Amino acid sequence: ARGMAMNVLGSGLTDANLHEEALSVTEAELSMERRLGATEGNILAVQTNIANTYQYLERFDEALLLRREVYSGRLRRNGEEHEETLRDANNYANCLLELGRFKEARLLLRKTILVARRLSGDGEDATLKLRWNYAQSLSKDPNATLDDLREAVTTLEETERTARRVLGGANPTTVGLERSLRNAQATLRARETPSGK
């Protein structure tokens, strides 16, 4: 009951954009869970909340350490073919992107996308988000080649089309994919057009 109350309080503080306060509560919750011998699943869930808060606070290096730990824990506990593992792989990749570690993100995402497609196909939310992050790992990389940018645009076009069909045009994932597609197309056009023309 105490853990549930702390979780609700931490979530409420996060919803109110009081991230420093939420961090204090979730860190205390993690300490309590460990002290009371909580299950590994509960520990991983609280660590995920702490990593989320670190990202809200733009403390990406600390978030990355926890994201890696949670992803490793999910792999060990659930295996690679589990919804929680896929979600935490995407969270880990997202944090790598925030830190500009595009190549590492791509390696993780390529492997994880194959698993997600095998499990649930292209239309599931997890697969859509993994493909979205993969395209971002290409389009936001300052060292991307023209072929990388073309692959990013193609991936976003396909993923946005699938999201629109499965989730609808007003869904936040679809809207975000549309925005990323426009940005990637603009980046590609800028690179394909020599300056001054």
PDB file of C-alpha atoms in Angstrom:
ATOM      1  CA  ALA A   1       0.000   0.000   0.000  1.00  0.00           C
ATOM      2  CA  ARG A   2       2.834   2.390   0.845  1.00  0.00           C
ATOM      3  CA  GLY A   3       4.548   1.655  -2.483  1.00  0.00           C
ATOM      4  CA  MET A   4       1.303   2.201  -4.384  1.00  0.00           C
ATOM      5  CA  ALA A   5       0.759   5.527  -2.587  1.00  0.00           C
ATOM      6  CA  MET A   6       4.285   6.668  -3.432  1.00  0.00           C
ATOM      7  CA  ASN A   7       3.772   5.641  -7.050  1.00  0.00           C
ATOM      8  CA  VAL A   8       0.534   7.632  -7.292  1.00  0.00           C
ATOM      9  CA  LEU A   9       2.169  10.658  -5.656  1.00  0.00           C
ATOM     10  CA  GLY A  10       5.166  10.474  -8.008  1.00  0.00           C
ATOM     11  CA  SER A  11       2.871  10.182 -11.043  1.00  0.00           C
ATOM     12  CA  GLY A  12       0.781  13.136  -9.874  1.00  0.00           C
ATOM     13  CA  LEU A  13       3.873  15.283  -9.402  1.00  0.00           C
ATOM     14  CA  THR A  14       5.065  14.312 -12.879  1.00  0.00           C
ATOM     15  CA  ASP A  15       1.673  15.182 -14.376  1.00  0.00           C
ATOM     16  CA  ALA A  16       1.945  18.589 -12.648  1.00  0.00           C
ATOM     17  CA  ASN A  17       5.438  19.072 -14.182  1.00  0.00           C
ATOM     18  CA  LEU A  18       7.022  19.036 -10.723  1.00  0.00           C
ATOM     19  CA  HIS A  19       9.834  16.763 -11.851  1.00  0.00           C
ATOM     20  CA  GLU A  20      12.371  17.465  -9.090  1.00  0.00           C
ATOM     21  CA  GLU A  21       9.735  16.607  -6.484  1.00  0.00           C
ATOM     22  CA  ALA A  22       8.666  13.523  -8.449  1.00  0.00           C
ATOM     23  CA  LEU A  23      12.296  12.390  -8.561  1.00  0.00           C
ATOM     24  CA  SER A  24      12.604  12.595  -4.766  1.00  0.00           C
ATOM     25  CA  VAL A  25       9.456  10.511  -4.330  1.00  0.00           C
ATOM     26  CA  THR A  26      10.413   7.844  -6.891  1.00  0.00           C
ATOM     27  CA  GLU A  27      13.948   7.548  -5.513  1.00  0.00           C
ATOM     28  CA  ALA A  28      12.464   7.019  -2.043  1.00  0.00           C
ATOM     29  CA  GLU A  29      10.058   4.474  -3.530  1.00  0.00           C
ATOM     30  CA  LEU A  30      12.958   2.570  -5.125  1.00  0.00           C
ATOM     31  CA  SER A  31      14.874   2.541  -1.845  1.00  0.00           C
ATOM     32  CA  MET A  32      11.807   1.222  -0.004  1.00  0.00           C
ATOM     33  CA  GLU A  33      11.114  -1.456  -2.663  1.00  0.00           C
ATOM     34  CA  ARG A  34      14.697  -2.720  -2.423  1.00  0.00           C
ATOM     35  CA  ARG A  35      14.654  -2.694   1.361  1.00  0.00           C
ATOM     36  CA  LEU A  36      11.395  -4.678   1.449  1.00  0.00           C
ATOM     37  CA  GLY A  37      12.598  -7.214  -1.135  1.00  0.00           C
ATOM     38  CA  ALA A  38      10.231  -6.290  -3.970  1.00  0.00           C
ATOM     39  CA  THR A  39      10.161  -8.390  -7.123  1.00  0.00           C
ATOM     40  CA  GLU A  40      12.544  -7.608  -9.929  1.00  0.00           C
ATOM     41  CA  GLY A  41       9.564  -6.538 -12.053  1.00  0.00           C
ATOM     42  CA  ASN A  42       8.540  -3.914  -9.474  1.00  0.00           C
ATOM     43  CA  ILE A  43      12.116  -2.652  -9.178  1.00  0.00           C
ATOM     44  CA  LEU A  44      12.377  -2.322 -12.971  1.00  0.00           C
ATOM     45  CA  ALA A  45       9.075  -0.408 -13.104  1.00  0.00           C
ATOM     46  CA  VAL A  46      10.254   2.114 -10.497  1.00  0.00           C
ATOM     47  CA  GLN A  47      13.624   2.465 -12.250  1.00  0.00           C
ATOM     48  CA  THR A  48      11.728   3.205 -15.468  1.00  0.00           C
ATOM     49  CA  ASN A  49       9.842   5.992 -13.687  1.00  0.00           C
ATOM     50  CA  ILE A  50      13.108   7.440 -12.408  1.00  0.00           C
ATOM     51  CA  ALA A  51      14.651   7.285 -15.902  1.00  0.00           C
ATOM     52  CA  ASN A  52      11.568   9.048 -17.308  1.00  0.00           C
ATOM     53  CA  THR A  53      11.997  11.798 -14.732  1.00  0.00           C
ATOM     54  CA  TYR A  54      15.706  12.130 -15.520  1.00  0.00           C
ATOM     55  CA  GLN A  55      14.767  12.648 -19.164  1.00  0.00           C
ATOM     56  CA  TYR A  56      12.164  15.292 -18.258  1.00  0.00           C
ATOM     57  CA  LEU A  57      14.926  17.040 -16.317  1.00  0.00           C
ATOM     58  CA  GLU A  58      17.304  16.617 -19.292  1.00  0.00           C
ATOM     59  CA  ARG A  59      19.690  14.554 -17.186  1.00  0.00           C
ATOM     60  CA  PHE A  60      20.261  12.231 -20.124  1.00  0.00           C
ATOM     61  CA  ASP A  61      23.498  10.586 -18.963  1.00  0.00           C
ATOM     62  CA  GLU A  62      21.833   9.413 -15.747  1.00  0.00           C
ATOM     63  CA  ALA A  63      18.734   8.364 -17.668  1.00  0.00           C
ATOM     64  CA  LEU A  64      20.873   6.337 -20.077  1.00  0.00           C
ATOM     65  CA  LEU A  65      22.475   4.333 -17.271  1.00  0.00           C
ATOM     66  CA  LEU A  66      19.063   3.403 -15.885  1.00  0.00           C
ATOM     67  CA  ARG A  67      17.581   2.724 -19.340  1.00  0.00           C
ATOM     68  CA  ARG A  68      20.430   0.289 -20.057  1.00  0.00           C
ATOM     69  CA  GLU A  69      19.979  -1.399 -16.679  1.00  0.00           C
ATOM     70  CA  VAL A  70      16.199  -1.723 -17.129  1.00  0.00           C
ATOM     71  CA  TYR A  71      16.543  -3.057 -20.688  1.00  0.00           C
ATOM     72  CA  SER A  72      19.110  -5.647 -19.535  1.00  0.00           C
ATOM     73  CA  GLY A  73      16.817  -6.616 -16.675  1.00  0.00           C
ATOM     74  CA  ARG A  74      13.856  -7.054 -19.029  1.00  0.00           C
ATOM     75  CA  LEU A  75      15.938  -9.194 -21.384  1.00  0.00           C
ATOM     76  CA  ARG A  76      17.051 -11.389 -18.505  1.00  0.00           C
ATOM     77  CA  ARG A  77      13.590 -11.588 -16.925  1.00  0.00           C
ATOM     78  CA  ASN A  78      11.277 -11.743 -19.962  1.00  0.00           C
ATOM     79  CA  GLY A  79      13.445 -12.486 -22.994  1.00  0.00           C
ATOM     80  CA  GLU A  80      13.570 -10.422 -26.166  1.00  0.00           C
ATOM     81  CA  GLU A  81      10.101 -11.424 -27.370  1.00  0.00           C
ATOM     82  CA  HIS A  82       8.092  -9.627 -24.703  1.00  0.00           C
ATOM     83  CA  GLU A  83       6.106  -6.381 -24.872  1.00  0.00           C
ATOM     84  CA  GLU A  84       7.910  -4.873 -21.857  1.00  0.00           C
ATOM     85  CA  THR A  85      11.309  -5.704 -23.344  1.00  0.00           C
ATOM     86  CA  LEU A  86      10.354  -4.071 -26.652  1.00  0.00           C
ATOM     87  CA  ARG A  87       9.078  -0.967 -24.851  1.00  0.00           C
ATOM     88  CA  ASP A  88      12.252  -0.678 -22.781  1.00  0.00           C
ATOM     89  CA  ALA A  89      14.458  -1.222 -25.841  1.00  0.00           C
ATOM     90  CA  ASN A  90      12.664   1.707 -27.471  1.00  0.00           C
ATOM     91  CA  ASN A  91      13.088   3.845 -24.325  1.00  0.00           C
ATOM     92  CA  TYR A  92      16.800   2.991 -24.271  1.00  0.00           C
ATOM     93  CA  ALA A  93      17.155   3.853 -27.968  1.00  0.00           C
ATOM     94  CA  ASN A  94      15.288   7.114 -27.448  1.00  0.00           C
ATOM     95  CA  CYS A  95      17.752   8.091 -24.733  1.00  0.00           C
ATOM     96  CA  LEU A  96      20.679   7.208 -27.011  1.00  0.00           C
ATOM     97  CA  LEU A  97      19.156   9.541 -29.624  1.00  0.00           C
ATOM     98  CA  GLU A  98      18.858  12.348 -27.074  1.00  0.00           C
ATOM     99  CA  LEU A  99      22.590  11.985 -26.444  1.00  0.00           C
ATOM    100  CA  GLY A 100      23.445  11.938 -30.160  1.00  0.00           C
ATOM    101  CA  ARG A 101      24.608   8.325 -30.066  1.00  0.00           C
ATOM    102  CA  PHE A 102      22.940   7.540 -33.376  1.00  0.00           C
ATOM    103  CA  LYS A 103      24.982   4.511 -34.421  1.00  0.00           C
ATOM    104  CA  GLU A 104      24.361   2.715 -31.100  1.00  0.00           C
ATOM    105  CA  ALA A 105      20.647   3.499 -31.366  1.00  0.00           C
ATOM    106  CA  ARG A 106      20.521   2.095 -34.918  1.00  0.00           C
ATOM    107  CA  LEU A 107      22.196  -1.157 -33.908  1.00  0.00           C
ATOM    108  CA  LEU A 108      19.740  -1.693 -31.057  1.00  0.00           C
ATOM    109  CA  LEU A 109      16.714  -0.672 -33.134  1.00  0.00           C
ATOM    110  CA  ARG A 110      17.537  -2.855 -36.158  1.00  0.00           C
ATOM    111  CA  LYS A 111      17.647  -5.932 -33.954  1.00  0.00           C
ATOM    112  CA  THR A 112      14.555  -4.984 -31.957  1.00  0.00           C
ATOM    113  CA  ILE A 113      12.461  -4.096 -35.027  1.00  0.00           C
ATOM    114  CA  LEU A 114      13.002  -7.598 -36.412  1.00  0.00           C
ATOM    115  CA  VAL A 115      11.722  -9.090 -33.153  1.00  0.00           C
ATOM    116  CA  ALA A 116       8.711  -6.736 -33.015  1.00  0.00           C
ATOM    117  CA  ARG A 117       7.759  -7.455 -36.642  1.00  0.00           C
ATOM    118  CA  ARG A 118       8.037 -11.191 -36.079  1.00  0.00           C
ATOM    119  CA  LEU A 119       5.838 -10.986 -32.983  1.00  0.00           C
ATOM    120  CA  SER A 120       3.134  -8.581 -34.070  1.00  0.00           C
ATOM    121  CA  GLY A 121       3.689  -7.248 -37.561  1.00  0.00           C
ATOM    122  CA  ASP A 122       4.073  -3.671 -38.749  1.00  0.00           C
ATOM    123  CA  GLY A 123       0.811  -2.259 -37.405  1.00  0.00           C
ATOM    124  CA  GLU A 124       1.424  -2.608 -33.676  1.00  0.00           C
ATOM    125  CA  ASP A 125       2.241   0.475 -31.630  1.00  0.00           C
ATOM    126  CA  ALA A 126       5.591  -0.936 -30.480  1.00  0.00           C
ATOM    127  CA  THR A 127       6.740  -1.626 -34.048  1.00  0.00           C
ATOM    128  CA  LEU A 128       5.595   1.796 -35.243  1.00  0.00           C
ATOM    129  CA  LYS A 129       7.522   3.566 -32.480  1.00  0.00           C
ATOM    130  CA  LEU A 130      10.638   1.455 -32.996  1.00  0.00           C
ATOM    131  CA  ARG A 131      10.628   2.228 -36.738  1.00  0.00           C
ATOM    132  CA  TRP A 132      10.029   5.920 -35.983  1.00  0.00           C
ATOM    133  CA  ASN A 133      13.075   6.024 -33.703  1.00  0.00           C
ATOM    134  CA  TYR A 134      15.112   4.118 -36.290  1.00  0.00           C
ATOM    135  CA  ALA A 135      14.273   6.740 -38.927  1.00  0.00           C
ATOM    136  CA  GLN A 136      15.196   9.466 -36.427  1.00  0.00           C
ATOM    137  CA  SER A 137      18.558   7.774 -35.837  1.00  0.00           C
ATOM    138  CA  LEU A 138      19.231   8.251 -39.541  1.00  0.00           C
ATOM    139  CA  SER A 139      17.708  11.664 -40.207  1.00  0.00           C
ATOM    140  CA  LYS A 140      19.112  13.431 -37.130  1.00  0.00           C
ATOM    141  CA  ASP A 141      22.630  12.060 -37.485  1.00  0.00           C
ATOM    142  CA  PRO A 142      24.909  14.877 -38.689  1.00  0.00           C
ATOM    143  CA  ASN A 143      27.076  12.221 -40.366  1.00  0.00           C
ATOM    144  CA  ALA A 144      24.171  10.715 -42.312  1.00  0.00           C
ATOM    145  CA  THR A 145      24.793  10.037 -45.978  1.00  0.00           C
ATOM    146  CA  LEU A 146      22.258  10.840 -48.683  1.00  0.00           C
ATOM    147  CA  ASP A 147      21.358   7.145 -48.731  1.00  0.00           C
ATOM    148  CA  ASP A 148      20.766   7.260 -44.958  1.00  0.00           C
ATOM    149  CA  LEU A 149      18.465  10.259 -45.373  1.00  0.00           C
ATOM    150  CA  ARG A 150      16.581   8.565 -48.201  1.00  0.00           C
ATOM    151  CA  GLU A 151      16.150   5.464 -46.033  1.00  0.00           C
ATOM    152  CA  ALA A 152      14.856   7.666 -43.197  1.00  0.00           C
ATOM    153  CA  VAL A 153      12.287   9.307 -45.477  1.00  0.00           C
ATOM    154  CA  THR A 154      11.171   5.965 -46.937  1.00  0.00           C
ATOM    155  CA  THR A 155      10.870   4.426 -43.461  1.00  0.00           C
ATOM    156  CA  LEU A 156       8.863   7.389 -42.192  1.00  0.00           C
ATOM    157  CA  GLU A 157       6.587   7.373 -45.248  1.00  0.00           C
ATOM    158  CA  GLU A 158       5.807   3.672 -44.771  1.00  0.00           C
ATOM    159  CA  THR A 159       5.426   3.959 -41.005  1.00  0.00           C
ATOM    160  CA  GLU A 160       3.214   7.069 -41.193  1.00  0.00           C
ATOM    161  CA  ARG A 161       0.979   5.371 -43.775  1.00  0.00           C
ATOM    162  CA  THR A 162       0.618   2.305 -41.536  1.00  0.00           C
ATOM    163  CA  ALA A 163      -0.038   4.444 -38.449  1.00  0.00           C
ATOM    164  CA  ARG A 164      -2.705   6.449 -40.298  1.00  0.00           C
ATOM    165  CA  ARG A 165      -4.442   3.236 -41.405  1.00  0.00           C
ATOM    166  CA  VAL A 166      -4.217   1.482 -38.023  1.00  0.00           C
ATOM    167  CA  LEU A 167      -4.383   4.349 -35.508  1.00  0.00           C
ATOM    168  CA  GLY A 168      -6.079   7.141 -37.456  1.00  0.00           C
ATOM    169  CA  GLY A 169      -4.858  10.578 -38.462  1.00  0.00           C
ATOM    170  CA  ALA A 170      -5.468  12.277 -35.104  1.00  0.00           C
ATOM    171  CA  ASN A 171      -3.484   9.762 -33.041  1.00  0.00           C
ATOM    172  CA  PRO A 172      -0.403  11.372 -31.387  1.00  0.00           C
ATOM    173  CA  THR A 173       1.887   8.725 -32.921  1.00  0.00           C
ATOM    174  CA  THR A 174       0.556   9.467 -36.411  1.00  0.00           C
ATOM    175  CA  VAL A 175       0.847  13.230 -35.864  1.00  0.00           C
ATOM    176  CA  GLY A 176       4.429  12.850 -34.591  1.00  0.00           C
ATOM    177  CA  LEU A 177       5.349  10.640 -37.540  1.00  0.00           C
ATOM    178  CA  GLU A 178       3.965  13.253 -39.970  1.00  0.00           C
ATOM    179  CA  ARG A 179       6.084  15.964 -38.322  1.00  0.00           C
ATOM    180  CA  SER A 180       9.204  13.780 -38.403  1.00  0.00           C
ATOM    181  CA  LEU A 181       8.543  12.935 -42.051  1.00  0.00           C
ATOM    182  CA  ARG A 182       8.300  16.633 -43.001  1.00  0.00           C
ATOM    183  CA  ASN A 183      11.549  17.347 -41.128  1.00  0.00           C
ATOM    184  CA  ALA A 184      13.370  14.413 -42.743  1.00  0.00           C
ATOM    185  CA  GLN A 185      12.130  15.428 -46.205  1.00  0.00           C
ATOM    186  CA  ALA A 186      13.357  18.984 -45.612  1.00  0.00           C
ATOM    187  CA  THR A 187      16.753  17.712 -44.460  1.00  0.00           C
ATOM    188  CA  LEU A 188      17.026  15.477 -47.526  1.00  0.00           C
ATOM    189  CA  ARG A 189      16.026  18.309 -49.911  1.00  0.00           C
ATOM    190  CA  ALA A 190      18.584  20.631 -48.319  1.00  0.00           C
ATOM    191  CA  ARG A 191      21.342  18.054 -48.745  1.00  0.00           C
ATOM    192  CA  GLU A 192      20.349  17.167 -52.320  1.00  0.00           C
ATOM    193  CA  THR A 193      20.212  20.812 -53.444  1.00  0.00           C
ATOM    194  CA  PRO A 194      23.616  22.450 -53.741  1.00  0.00           C
ATOM    195  CA  SER A 195      23.841  25.786 -51.914  1.00  0.00           C
ATOM    196  CA  GLY A 196      22.882  28.848 -53.831  1.00  0.00           C
ATOM    197  CA  LYS A 197      20.489  27.061 -56.211  1.00  0.00           C
TER     198      LYS A 197
END
